[in-house]
Coordinates of C-alpha atoms (C1' of nucleotides) in Angstrom, one line a residue:
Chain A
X1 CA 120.1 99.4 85.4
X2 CA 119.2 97.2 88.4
X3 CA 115.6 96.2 88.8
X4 CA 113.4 95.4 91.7
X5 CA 111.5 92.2 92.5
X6 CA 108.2 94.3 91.8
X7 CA 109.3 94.9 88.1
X8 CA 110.3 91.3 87.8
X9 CA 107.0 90.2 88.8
X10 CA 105.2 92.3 86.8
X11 CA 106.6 90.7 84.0
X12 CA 106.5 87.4 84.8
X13 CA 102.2 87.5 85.5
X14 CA 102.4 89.5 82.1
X15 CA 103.6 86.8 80.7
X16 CA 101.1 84.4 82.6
X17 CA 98.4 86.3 81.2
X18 CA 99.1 86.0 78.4
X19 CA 100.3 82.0 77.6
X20 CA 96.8 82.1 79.3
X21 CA 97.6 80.8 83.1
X22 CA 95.2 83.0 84.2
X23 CA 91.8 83.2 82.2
X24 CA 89.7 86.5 82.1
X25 CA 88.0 87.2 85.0
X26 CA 90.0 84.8 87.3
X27 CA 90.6 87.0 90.6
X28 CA 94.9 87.3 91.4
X29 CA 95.1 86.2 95.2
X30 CA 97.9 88.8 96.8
X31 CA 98.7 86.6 99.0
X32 CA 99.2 83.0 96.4
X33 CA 101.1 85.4 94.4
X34 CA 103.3 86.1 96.9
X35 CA 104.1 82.2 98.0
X36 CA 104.7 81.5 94.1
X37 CA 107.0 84.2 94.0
X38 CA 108.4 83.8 97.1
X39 CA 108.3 87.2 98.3
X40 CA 105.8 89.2 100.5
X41 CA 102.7 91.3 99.4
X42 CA 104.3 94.3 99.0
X43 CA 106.0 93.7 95.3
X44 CA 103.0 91.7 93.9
X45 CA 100.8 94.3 94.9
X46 CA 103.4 96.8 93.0
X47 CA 103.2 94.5 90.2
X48 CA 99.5 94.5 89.9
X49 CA 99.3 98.0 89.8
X50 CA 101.7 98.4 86.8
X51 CA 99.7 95.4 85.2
X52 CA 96.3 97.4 86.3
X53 CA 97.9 100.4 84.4
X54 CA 98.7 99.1 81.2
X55 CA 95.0 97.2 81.2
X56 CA 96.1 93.8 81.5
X57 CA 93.8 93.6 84.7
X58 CA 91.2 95.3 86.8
X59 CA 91.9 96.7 90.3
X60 CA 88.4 96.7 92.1
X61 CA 88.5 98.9 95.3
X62 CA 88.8 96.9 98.3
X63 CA 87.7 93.9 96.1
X64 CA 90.9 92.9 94.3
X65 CA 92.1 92.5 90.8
X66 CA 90.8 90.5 88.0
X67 CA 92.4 89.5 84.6
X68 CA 90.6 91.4 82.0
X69 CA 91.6 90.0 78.7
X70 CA 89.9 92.6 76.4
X71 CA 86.8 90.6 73.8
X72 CA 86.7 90.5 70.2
X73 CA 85.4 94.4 70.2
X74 CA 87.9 96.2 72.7
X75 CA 90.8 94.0 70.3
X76 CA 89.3 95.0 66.7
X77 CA 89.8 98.9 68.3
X78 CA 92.7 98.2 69.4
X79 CA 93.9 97.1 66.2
X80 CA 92.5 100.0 64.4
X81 CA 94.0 102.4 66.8
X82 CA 97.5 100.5 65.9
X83 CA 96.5 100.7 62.1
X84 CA 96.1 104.4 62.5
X85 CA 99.0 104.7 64.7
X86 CA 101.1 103.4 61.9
X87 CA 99.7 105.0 59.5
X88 CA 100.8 108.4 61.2
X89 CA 104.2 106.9 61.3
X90 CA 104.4 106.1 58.0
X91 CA 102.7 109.3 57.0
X92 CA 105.5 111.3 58.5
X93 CA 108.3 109.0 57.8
X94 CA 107.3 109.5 54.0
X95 CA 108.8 113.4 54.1
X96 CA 110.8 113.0 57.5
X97 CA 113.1 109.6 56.6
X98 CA 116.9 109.8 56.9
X99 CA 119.0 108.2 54.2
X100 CA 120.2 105.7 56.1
X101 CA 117.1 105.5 58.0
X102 CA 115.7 104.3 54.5
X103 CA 118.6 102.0 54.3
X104 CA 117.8 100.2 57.5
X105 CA 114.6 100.1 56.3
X106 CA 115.6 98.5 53.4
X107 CA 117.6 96.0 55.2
X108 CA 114.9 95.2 57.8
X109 CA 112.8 94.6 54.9
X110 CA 115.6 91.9 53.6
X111 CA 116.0 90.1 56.5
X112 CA 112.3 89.6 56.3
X113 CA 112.5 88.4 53.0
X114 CA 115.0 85.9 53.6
X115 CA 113.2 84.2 56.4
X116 CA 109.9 83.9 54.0
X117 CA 112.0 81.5 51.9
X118 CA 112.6 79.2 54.8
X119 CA 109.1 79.5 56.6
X120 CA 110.0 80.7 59.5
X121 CA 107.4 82.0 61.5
X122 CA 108.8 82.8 64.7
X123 CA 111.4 84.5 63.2
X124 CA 109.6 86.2 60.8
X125 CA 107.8 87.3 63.6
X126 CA 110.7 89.1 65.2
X127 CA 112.3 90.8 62.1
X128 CA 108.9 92.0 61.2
X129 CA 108.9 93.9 64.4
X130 CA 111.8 95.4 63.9
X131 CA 110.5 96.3 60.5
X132 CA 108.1 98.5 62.3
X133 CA 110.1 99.5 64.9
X134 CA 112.5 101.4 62.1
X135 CA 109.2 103.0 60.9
X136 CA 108.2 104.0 64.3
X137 CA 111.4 105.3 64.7
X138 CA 111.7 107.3 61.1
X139 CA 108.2 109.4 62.2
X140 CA 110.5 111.5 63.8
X141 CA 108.5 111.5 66.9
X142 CA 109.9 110.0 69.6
X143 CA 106.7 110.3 71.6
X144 CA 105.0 108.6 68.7
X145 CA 107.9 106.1 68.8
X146 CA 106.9 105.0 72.5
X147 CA 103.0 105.0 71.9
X148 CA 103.5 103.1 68.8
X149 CA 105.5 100.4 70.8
X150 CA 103.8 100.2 73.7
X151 CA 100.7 99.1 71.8
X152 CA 102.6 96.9 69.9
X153 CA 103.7 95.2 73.1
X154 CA 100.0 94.6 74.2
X155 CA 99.0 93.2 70.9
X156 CA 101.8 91.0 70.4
X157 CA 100.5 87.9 72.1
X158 CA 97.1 88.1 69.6
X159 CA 99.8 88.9 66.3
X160 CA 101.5 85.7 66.8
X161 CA 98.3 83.5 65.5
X162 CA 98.1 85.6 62.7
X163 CA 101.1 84.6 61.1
X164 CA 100.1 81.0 61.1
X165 CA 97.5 81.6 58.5
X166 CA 98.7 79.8 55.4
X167 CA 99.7 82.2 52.6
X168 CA 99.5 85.0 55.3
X169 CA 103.2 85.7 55.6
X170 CA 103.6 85.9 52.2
X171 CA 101.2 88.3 51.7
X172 CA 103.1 90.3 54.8
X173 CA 106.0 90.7 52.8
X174 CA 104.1 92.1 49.9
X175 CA 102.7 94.8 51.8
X176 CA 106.0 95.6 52.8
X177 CA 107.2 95.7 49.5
X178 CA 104.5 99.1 48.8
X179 CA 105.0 100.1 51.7
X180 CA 108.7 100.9 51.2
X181 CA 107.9 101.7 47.6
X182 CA 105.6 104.6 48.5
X183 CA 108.1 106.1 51.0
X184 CA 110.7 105.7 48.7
X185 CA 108.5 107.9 46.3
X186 CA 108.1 110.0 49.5
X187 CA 104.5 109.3 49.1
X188 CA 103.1 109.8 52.7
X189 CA 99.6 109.2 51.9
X190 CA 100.1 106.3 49.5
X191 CA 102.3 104.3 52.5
X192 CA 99.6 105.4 55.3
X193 CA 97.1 103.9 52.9
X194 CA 99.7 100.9 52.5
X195 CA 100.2 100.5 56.5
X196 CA 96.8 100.8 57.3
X197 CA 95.8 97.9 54.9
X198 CA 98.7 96.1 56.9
X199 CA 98.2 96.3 60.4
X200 CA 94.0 96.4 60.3
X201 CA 92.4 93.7 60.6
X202 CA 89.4 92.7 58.3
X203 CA 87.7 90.0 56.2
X204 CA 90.0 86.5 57.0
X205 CA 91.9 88.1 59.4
X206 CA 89.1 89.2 61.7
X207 CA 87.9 85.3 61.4
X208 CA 91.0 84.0 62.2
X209 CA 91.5 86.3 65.4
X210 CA 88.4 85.6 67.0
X211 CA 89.0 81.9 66.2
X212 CA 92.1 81.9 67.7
X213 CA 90.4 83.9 70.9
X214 CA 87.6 81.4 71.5
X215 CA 90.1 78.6 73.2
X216 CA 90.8 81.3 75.7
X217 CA 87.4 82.4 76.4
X218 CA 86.4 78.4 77.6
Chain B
X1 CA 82.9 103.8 93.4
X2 CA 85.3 104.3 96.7
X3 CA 88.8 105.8 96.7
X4 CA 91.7 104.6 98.3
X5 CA 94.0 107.0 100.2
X6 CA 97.0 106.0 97.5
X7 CA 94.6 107.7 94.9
X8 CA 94.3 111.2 96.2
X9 CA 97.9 111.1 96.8
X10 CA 98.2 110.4 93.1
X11 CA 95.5 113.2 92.2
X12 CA 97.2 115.7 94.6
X13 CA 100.8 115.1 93.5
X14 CA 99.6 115.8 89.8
X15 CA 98.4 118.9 90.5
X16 CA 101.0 120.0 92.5
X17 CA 103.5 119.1 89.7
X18 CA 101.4 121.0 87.3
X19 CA 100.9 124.4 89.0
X20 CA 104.8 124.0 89.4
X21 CA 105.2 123.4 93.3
X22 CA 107.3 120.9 92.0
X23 CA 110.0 121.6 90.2
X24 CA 111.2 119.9 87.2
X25 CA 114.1 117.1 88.0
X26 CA 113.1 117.6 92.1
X27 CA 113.1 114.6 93.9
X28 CA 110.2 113.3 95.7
X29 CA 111.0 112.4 98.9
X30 CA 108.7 109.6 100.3
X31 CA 109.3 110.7 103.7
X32 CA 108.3 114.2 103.8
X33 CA 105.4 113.3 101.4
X34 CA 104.5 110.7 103.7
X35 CA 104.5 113.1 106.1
X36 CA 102.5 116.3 103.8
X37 CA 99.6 114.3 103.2
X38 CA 99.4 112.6 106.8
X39 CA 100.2 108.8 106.0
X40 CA 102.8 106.3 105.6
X41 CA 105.1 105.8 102.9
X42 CA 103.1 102.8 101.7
X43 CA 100.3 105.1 99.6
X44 CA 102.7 107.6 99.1
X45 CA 105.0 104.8 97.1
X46 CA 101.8 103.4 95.3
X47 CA 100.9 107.0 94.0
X48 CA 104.5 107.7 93.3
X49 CA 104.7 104.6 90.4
X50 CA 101.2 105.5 89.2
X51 CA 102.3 109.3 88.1
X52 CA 105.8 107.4 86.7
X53 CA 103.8 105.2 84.4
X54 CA 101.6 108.1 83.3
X55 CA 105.4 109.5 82.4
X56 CA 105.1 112.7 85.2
X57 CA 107.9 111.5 87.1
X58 CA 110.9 109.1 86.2
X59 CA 111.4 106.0 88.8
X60 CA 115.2 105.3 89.2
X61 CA 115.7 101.8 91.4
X62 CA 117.0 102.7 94.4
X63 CA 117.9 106.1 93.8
X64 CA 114.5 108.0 93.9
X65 CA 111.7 109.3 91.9
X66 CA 112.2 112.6 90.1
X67 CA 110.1 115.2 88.3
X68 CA 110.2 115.1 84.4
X69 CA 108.7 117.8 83.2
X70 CA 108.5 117.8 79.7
X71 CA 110.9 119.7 77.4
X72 CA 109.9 122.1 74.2
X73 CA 110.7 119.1 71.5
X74 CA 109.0 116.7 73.9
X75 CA 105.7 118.6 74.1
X76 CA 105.9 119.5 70.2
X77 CA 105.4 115.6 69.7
X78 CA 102.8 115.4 72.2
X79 CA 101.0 118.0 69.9
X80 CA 101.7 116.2 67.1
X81 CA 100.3 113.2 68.2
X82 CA 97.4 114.6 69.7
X83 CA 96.9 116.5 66.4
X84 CA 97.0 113.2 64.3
X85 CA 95.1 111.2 67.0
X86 CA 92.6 113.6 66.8
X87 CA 92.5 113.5 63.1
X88 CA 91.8 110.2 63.2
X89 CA 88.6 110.4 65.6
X90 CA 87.4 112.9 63.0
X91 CA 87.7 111.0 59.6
X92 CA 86.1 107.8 61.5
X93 CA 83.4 110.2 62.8
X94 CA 82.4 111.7 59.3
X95 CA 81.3 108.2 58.4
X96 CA 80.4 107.2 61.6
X97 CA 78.2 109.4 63.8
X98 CA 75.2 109.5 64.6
X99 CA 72.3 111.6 64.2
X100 CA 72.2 112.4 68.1
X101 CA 75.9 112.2 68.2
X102 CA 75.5 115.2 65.3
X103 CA 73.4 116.9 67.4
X104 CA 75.5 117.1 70.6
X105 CA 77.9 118.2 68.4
X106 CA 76.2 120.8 67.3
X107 CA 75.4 121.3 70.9
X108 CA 78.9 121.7 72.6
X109 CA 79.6 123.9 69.7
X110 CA 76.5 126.5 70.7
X111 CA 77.6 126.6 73.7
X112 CA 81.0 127.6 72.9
X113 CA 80.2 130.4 70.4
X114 CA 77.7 131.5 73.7
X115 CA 80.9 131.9 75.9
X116 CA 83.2 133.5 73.6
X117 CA 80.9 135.9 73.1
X118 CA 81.4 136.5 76.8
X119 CA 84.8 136.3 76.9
X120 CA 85.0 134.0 79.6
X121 CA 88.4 131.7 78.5
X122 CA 88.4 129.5 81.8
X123 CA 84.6 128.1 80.8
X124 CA 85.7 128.1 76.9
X125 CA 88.0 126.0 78.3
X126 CA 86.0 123.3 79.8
X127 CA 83.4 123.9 76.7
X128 CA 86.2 123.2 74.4
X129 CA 87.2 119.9 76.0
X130 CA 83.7 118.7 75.7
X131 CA 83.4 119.1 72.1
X132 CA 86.8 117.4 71.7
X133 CA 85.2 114.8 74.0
X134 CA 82.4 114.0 72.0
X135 CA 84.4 113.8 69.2
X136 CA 86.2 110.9 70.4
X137 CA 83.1 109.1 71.6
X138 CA 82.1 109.2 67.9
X139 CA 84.8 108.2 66.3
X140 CA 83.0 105.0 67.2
X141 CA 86.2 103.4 69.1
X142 CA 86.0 103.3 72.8
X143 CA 89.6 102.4 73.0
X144 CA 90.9 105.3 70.3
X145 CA 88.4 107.5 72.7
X146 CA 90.3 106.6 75.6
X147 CA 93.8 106.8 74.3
X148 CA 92.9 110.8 73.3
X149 CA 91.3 111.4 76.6
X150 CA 94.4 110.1 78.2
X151 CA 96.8 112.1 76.6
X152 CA 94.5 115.5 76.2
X153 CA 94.2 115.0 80.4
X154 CA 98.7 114.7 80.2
X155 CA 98.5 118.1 78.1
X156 CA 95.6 119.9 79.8
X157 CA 98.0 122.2 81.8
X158 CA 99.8 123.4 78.5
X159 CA 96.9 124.8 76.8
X160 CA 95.7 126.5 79.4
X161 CA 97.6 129.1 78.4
X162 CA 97.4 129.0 74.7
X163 CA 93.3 130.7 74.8
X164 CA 95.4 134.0 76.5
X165 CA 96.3 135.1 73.3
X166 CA 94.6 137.8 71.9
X167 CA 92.1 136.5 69.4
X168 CA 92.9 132.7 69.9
X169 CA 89.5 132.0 71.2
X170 CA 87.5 133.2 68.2
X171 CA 89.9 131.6 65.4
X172 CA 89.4 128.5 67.8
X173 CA 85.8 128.9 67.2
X174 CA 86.0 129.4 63.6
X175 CA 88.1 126.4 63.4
X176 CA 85.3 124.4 65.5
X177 CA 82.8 125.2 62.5
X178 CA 85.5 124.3 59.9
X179 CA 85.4 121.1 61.8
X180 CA 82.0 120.6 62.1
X181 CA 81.0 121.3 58.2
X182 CA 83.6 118.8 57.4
X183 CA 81.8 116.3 59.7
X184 CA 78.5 117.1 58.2
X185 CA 79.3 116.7 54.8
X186 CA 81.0 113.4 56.1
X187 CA 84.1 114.6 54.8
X188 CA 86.6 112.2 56.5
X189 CA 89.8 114.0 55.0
X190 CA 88.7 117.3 55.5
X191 CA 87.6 116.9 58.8
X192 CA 91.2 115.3 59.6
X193 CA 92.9 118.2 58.2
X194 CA 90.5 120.7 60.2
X195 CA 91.6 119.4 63.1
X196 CA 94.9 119.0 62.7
X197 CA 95.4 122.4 62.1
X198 CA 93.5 123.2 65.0
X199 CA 94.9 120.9 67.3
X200 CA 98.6 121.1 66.3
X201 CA 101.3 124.2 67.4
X202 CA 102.6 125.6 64.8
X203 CA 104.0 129.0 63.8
X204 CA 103.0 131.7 66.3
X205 CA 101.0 129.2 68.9
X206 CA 104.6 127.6 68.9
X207 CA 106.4 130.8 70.4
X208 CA 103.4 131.3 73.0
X209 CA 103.8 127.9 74.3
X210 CA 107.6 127.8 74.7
X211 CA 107.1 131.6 76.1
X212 CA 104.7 130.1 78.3
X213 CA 107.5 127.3 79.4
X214 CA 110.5 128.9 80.4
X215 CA 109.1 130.0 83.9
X216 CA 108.9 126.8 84.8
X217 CA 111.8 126.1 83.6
X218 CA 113.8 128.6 86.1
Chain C
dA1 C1' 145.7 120.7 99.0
dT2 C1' 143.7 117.0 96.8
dT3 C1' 142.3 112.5 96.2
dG4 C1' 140.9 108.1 97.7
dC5 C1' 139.1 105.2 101.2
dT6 C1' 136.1 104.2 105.1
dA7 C1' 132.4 104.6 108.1
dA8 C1' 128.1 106.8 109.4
dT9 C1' 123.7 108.3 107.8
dC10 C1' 120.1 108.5 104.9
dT11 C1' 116.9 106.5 101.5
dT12 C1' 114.8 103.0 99.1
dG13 C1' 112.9 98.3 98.8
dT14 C1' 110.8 94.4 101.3
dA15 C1' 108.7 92.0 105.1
dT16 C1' 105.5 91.9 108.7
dA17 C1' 101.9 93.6 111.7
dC18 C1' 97.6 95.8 112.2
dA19 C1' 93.0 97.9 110.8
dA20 C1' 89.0 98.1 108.2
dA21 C1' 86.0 96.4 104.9
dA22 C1' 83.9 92.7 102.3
dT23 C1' 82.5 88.0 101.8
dC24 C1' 80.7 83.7 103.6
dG25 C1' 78.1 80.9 106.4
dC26 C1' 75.2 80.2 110.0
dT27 C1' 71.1 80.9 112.5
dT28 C1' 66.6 82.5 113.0
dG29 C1' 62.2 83.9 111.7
dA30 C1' 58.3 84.0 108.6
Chain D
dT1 C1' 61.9 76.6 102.1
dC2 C1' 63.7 80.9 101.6
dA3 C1' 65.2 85.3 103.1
dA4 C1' 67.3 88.4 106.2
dG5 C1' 70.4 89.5 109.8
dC6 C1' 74.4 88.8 112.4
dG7 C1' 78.9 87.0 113.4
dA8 C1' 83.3 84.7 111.8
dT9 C1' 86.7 84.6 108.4
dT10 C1' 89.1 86.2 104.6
dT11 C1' 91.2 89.9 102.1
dT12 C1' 92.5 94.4 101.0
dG13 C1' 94.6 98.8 102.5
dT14 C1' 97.8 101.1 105.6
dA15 C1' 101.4 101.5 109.1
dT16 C1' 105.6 100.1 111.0
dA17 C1' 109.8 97.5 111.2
dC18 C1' 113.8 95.8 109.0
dA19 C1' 117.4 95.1 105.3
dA20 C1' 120.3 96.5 101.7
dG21 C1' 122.2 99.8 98.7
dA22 C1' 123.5 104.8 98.0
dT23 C1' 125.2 109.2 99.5
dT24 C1' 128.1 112.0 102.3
dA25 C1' 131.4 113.5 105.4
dG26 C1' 135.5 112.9 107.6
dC27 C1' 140.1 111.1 107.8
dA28 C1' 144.4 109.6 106.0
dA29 C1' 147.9 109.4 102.7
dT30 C1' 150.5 111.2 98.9

DNA sequence: ATTGCTAATCTTGTATACAAAATCGCTTGA
DNA sequence: TCAAGCGATTTTGTATACAAGATTAGCAAT
C-alpha cells in the first residue's frame, strides 16, 4: 500500500510530539513545517488535521494549531478508559478465547518472561504489547480490537517511563500470570478484575507518571 | 466559534451518507462534490479525510475515497462496545454522582416517561440521548464521556429505527428506571448490567436492526 | 475472438497563487 | 503614560495550476 507525503508527515510530527520537540501549547507554523519537510502547505496541513483528530493538537479556526499534550487529569482518564477497555477485553475473551488463541497467549506471556530474566526494558516493552494485542484480539470484537489499539498507541509514549520503575516489571509479569490464570479458568470477571489492576494507574504509579510529566511541562 | 467551509462539507457529507444518498462502496468524486457544494476541491479533500478517520469512508492512496457503510457483524460490535462502554459510565457513576447530577437524572428521565406517554418516538429520541448524555458526564471522566459521545453520534442513524417497534419505547423506559434505581442505590454492578442490556442488540432488537439494513444494502 | 500492449484520458496528490481574517505595531489623542 | 484606532504584515483558508499515477479504450498480434 503506497502512502502519501501527508501520511508520512503526520507521523513524523507525531513522533516530534511526542520525544517532546514541540512542547504543549507551542503553535505548528504551516509554512516552517513545510521548509523542514520540504514540501508545500498542502500535506502538512493534511497532516495536522489527522494529528488534530486523534487529539495530539488543537486546530483554532483561522488561528492555527497548537500542541495539546493532555495534563495529569485528561491522562489518569485516559488510563482508566484503557483499564476498562481491557477489562472488557478480557471480560469477553474469558468465554470467547480460541484454543490456540489461549496458546498464543500463553506464548506471548513466555516471551515476556524470558526478557524479565535479562532486564530488558525496551523489549519487554514490545512483547508486552503484543501480550495485549492477543487479548484485544481474543474479545472477539474486532471493533473493540481497533479502539483498544488506538488508545494504546496514544498512551504509549507515557507507558514507556513506567517500566523504568525498579521492581515494576517484575510485578508486570505477575499480573500477567492471573491474568492468564483466570481466563484459563474462563473466569471473565476474575481477569477483568485482574486487567484492570494492570493497566490503571494508582498509588506509585500515579507518582511516577506525573513525575515523569513535569520535565515536559518546563 | 467560526466554521470553515471544509467543515460543513464534512457535516453535509455525513448526513448524506446516512440518509443513504450515498451508497455503500460509491466513490466520492472530488470533482463533482467540488462542484455540489460550490467550491474547490481543496475543502472538499479536507472534509473527505475527516469522515475517513471517523471510519465513514475508506481513503485508498491514489485510487479514491469510498463509502464503508458498516456491515451486520460490524455494527453488532459497535453495540457491543457501546453496551460495555456504557456499562462502565454507569458503575463509575453509582459511586460517583452527584447530588445535582442525580437530580438531572431524575430529570431527563421525567421527561421521557412525559413523551412516551405521547407517543412521540422522534422527541423520545432526543430525550433518550440526553439521559445517556448525562450519564457519561457523571461517570466523572471527561475523556470516557467523550469517547461514548463519539461513538453514540457514529451509531445515531441505526437506532433511529429500533424505537419503531411496537412497544420498544415503554420497555426502554422501564429499562431507564432499572437503571436509575441501580444508580441510586449506588449499585455499580447492577447499574452496568442494566445498561448493558439496554444498550446492547440482542434477540429480537437483532432481527429489527438487520431488517432495518438490507435496504440500504440494495 | 481474445489477449496483451500502448496511448489517451481521467483522477488524485502536490505546488502555487490569491483572498480574507487576525495579529502586530505604530500613531494619535486624552 | 496609557489606551484606542488604524494600517501593515503575517497567517490561515480557498482556488487554481501542474505533475504523476491509474483507468480505459483502441489496436495489434496470435
Amino acid at each position: 500500500m503506497e502512502r502519501r507525503r501527508a501520511d508520512c508527515i503526520a507521523d513524523d510530527l507525531e513522533g516530534l510530539i511526542f520525544d517532546g520537540t514541540f512542547t504543549d501549547g507551542e503553535r505548528l507554523d504551516e509554512v516552517q513545517l513545510a521548509n523542514r519537510f520540504s514540501v508545500s502547505r498542502t500535506p502538512v496541513r493534511e497532516a495536522l488535521q489527522r494529528l488534530a483528530q486523534s487529539g495530539l493538537v488543537v486546530q483554532i479556526p483561522r488561528r492555527g494549531v497548537f500542541v495539546r499534550q493532555p495534563g495529569p487529569v485528561e491522562l489518569l482518564e485516559m488510563f482508566e478508559v484503557m483499564a476498562e477497555l481491557e477489562a472488557v477485553c478480557a471480560r469477553l475473551a474469558a468465554s470467547r478465547i480460541s484454543d490456540e488463541g489461549f496458546k498464543d497467549l500463553l506464548d506471548a506471556n513466555r516471551r515476556c518472561k524470558a526478557v524479565v530474566e535479562v532486564q530488558d526494558i525496551f523489549t519487554y516493552y514490545r512483547e508486552n504489547e503484543r501480550f495485549h494485542a492477543i487479548l484485544y484480539r481474543q474479545s472477539g470484537n474486532t471493533f473493540l480490537e481497533q479502539e483498544c489499539l488506538r488508545l494504546q498507541r496514544r498512551l504509549q509514549p507515557f507507558r514507556r517511563g513506567q517500566l523504568r520503575v525498579r521492581g515494576r516489571m517484575a510485578q508486570s509479569m505477575a499480573e500477567h500470570e492471573t491474568i492468564v490464570a483466570a481466563i484459563d479458568a474462563a473466569d471473565g470477571e476474575r481477569a477483568a478484575e485482574a486487567i484492570r489492576q494492570h493497566v490503571s494507574v494508582q498509588g506509585e504509579k500515579f507518582h511516577h507518571l506525573v513525575a515523569r510529566l513535569k520535565p515536559a511541562a518546563e
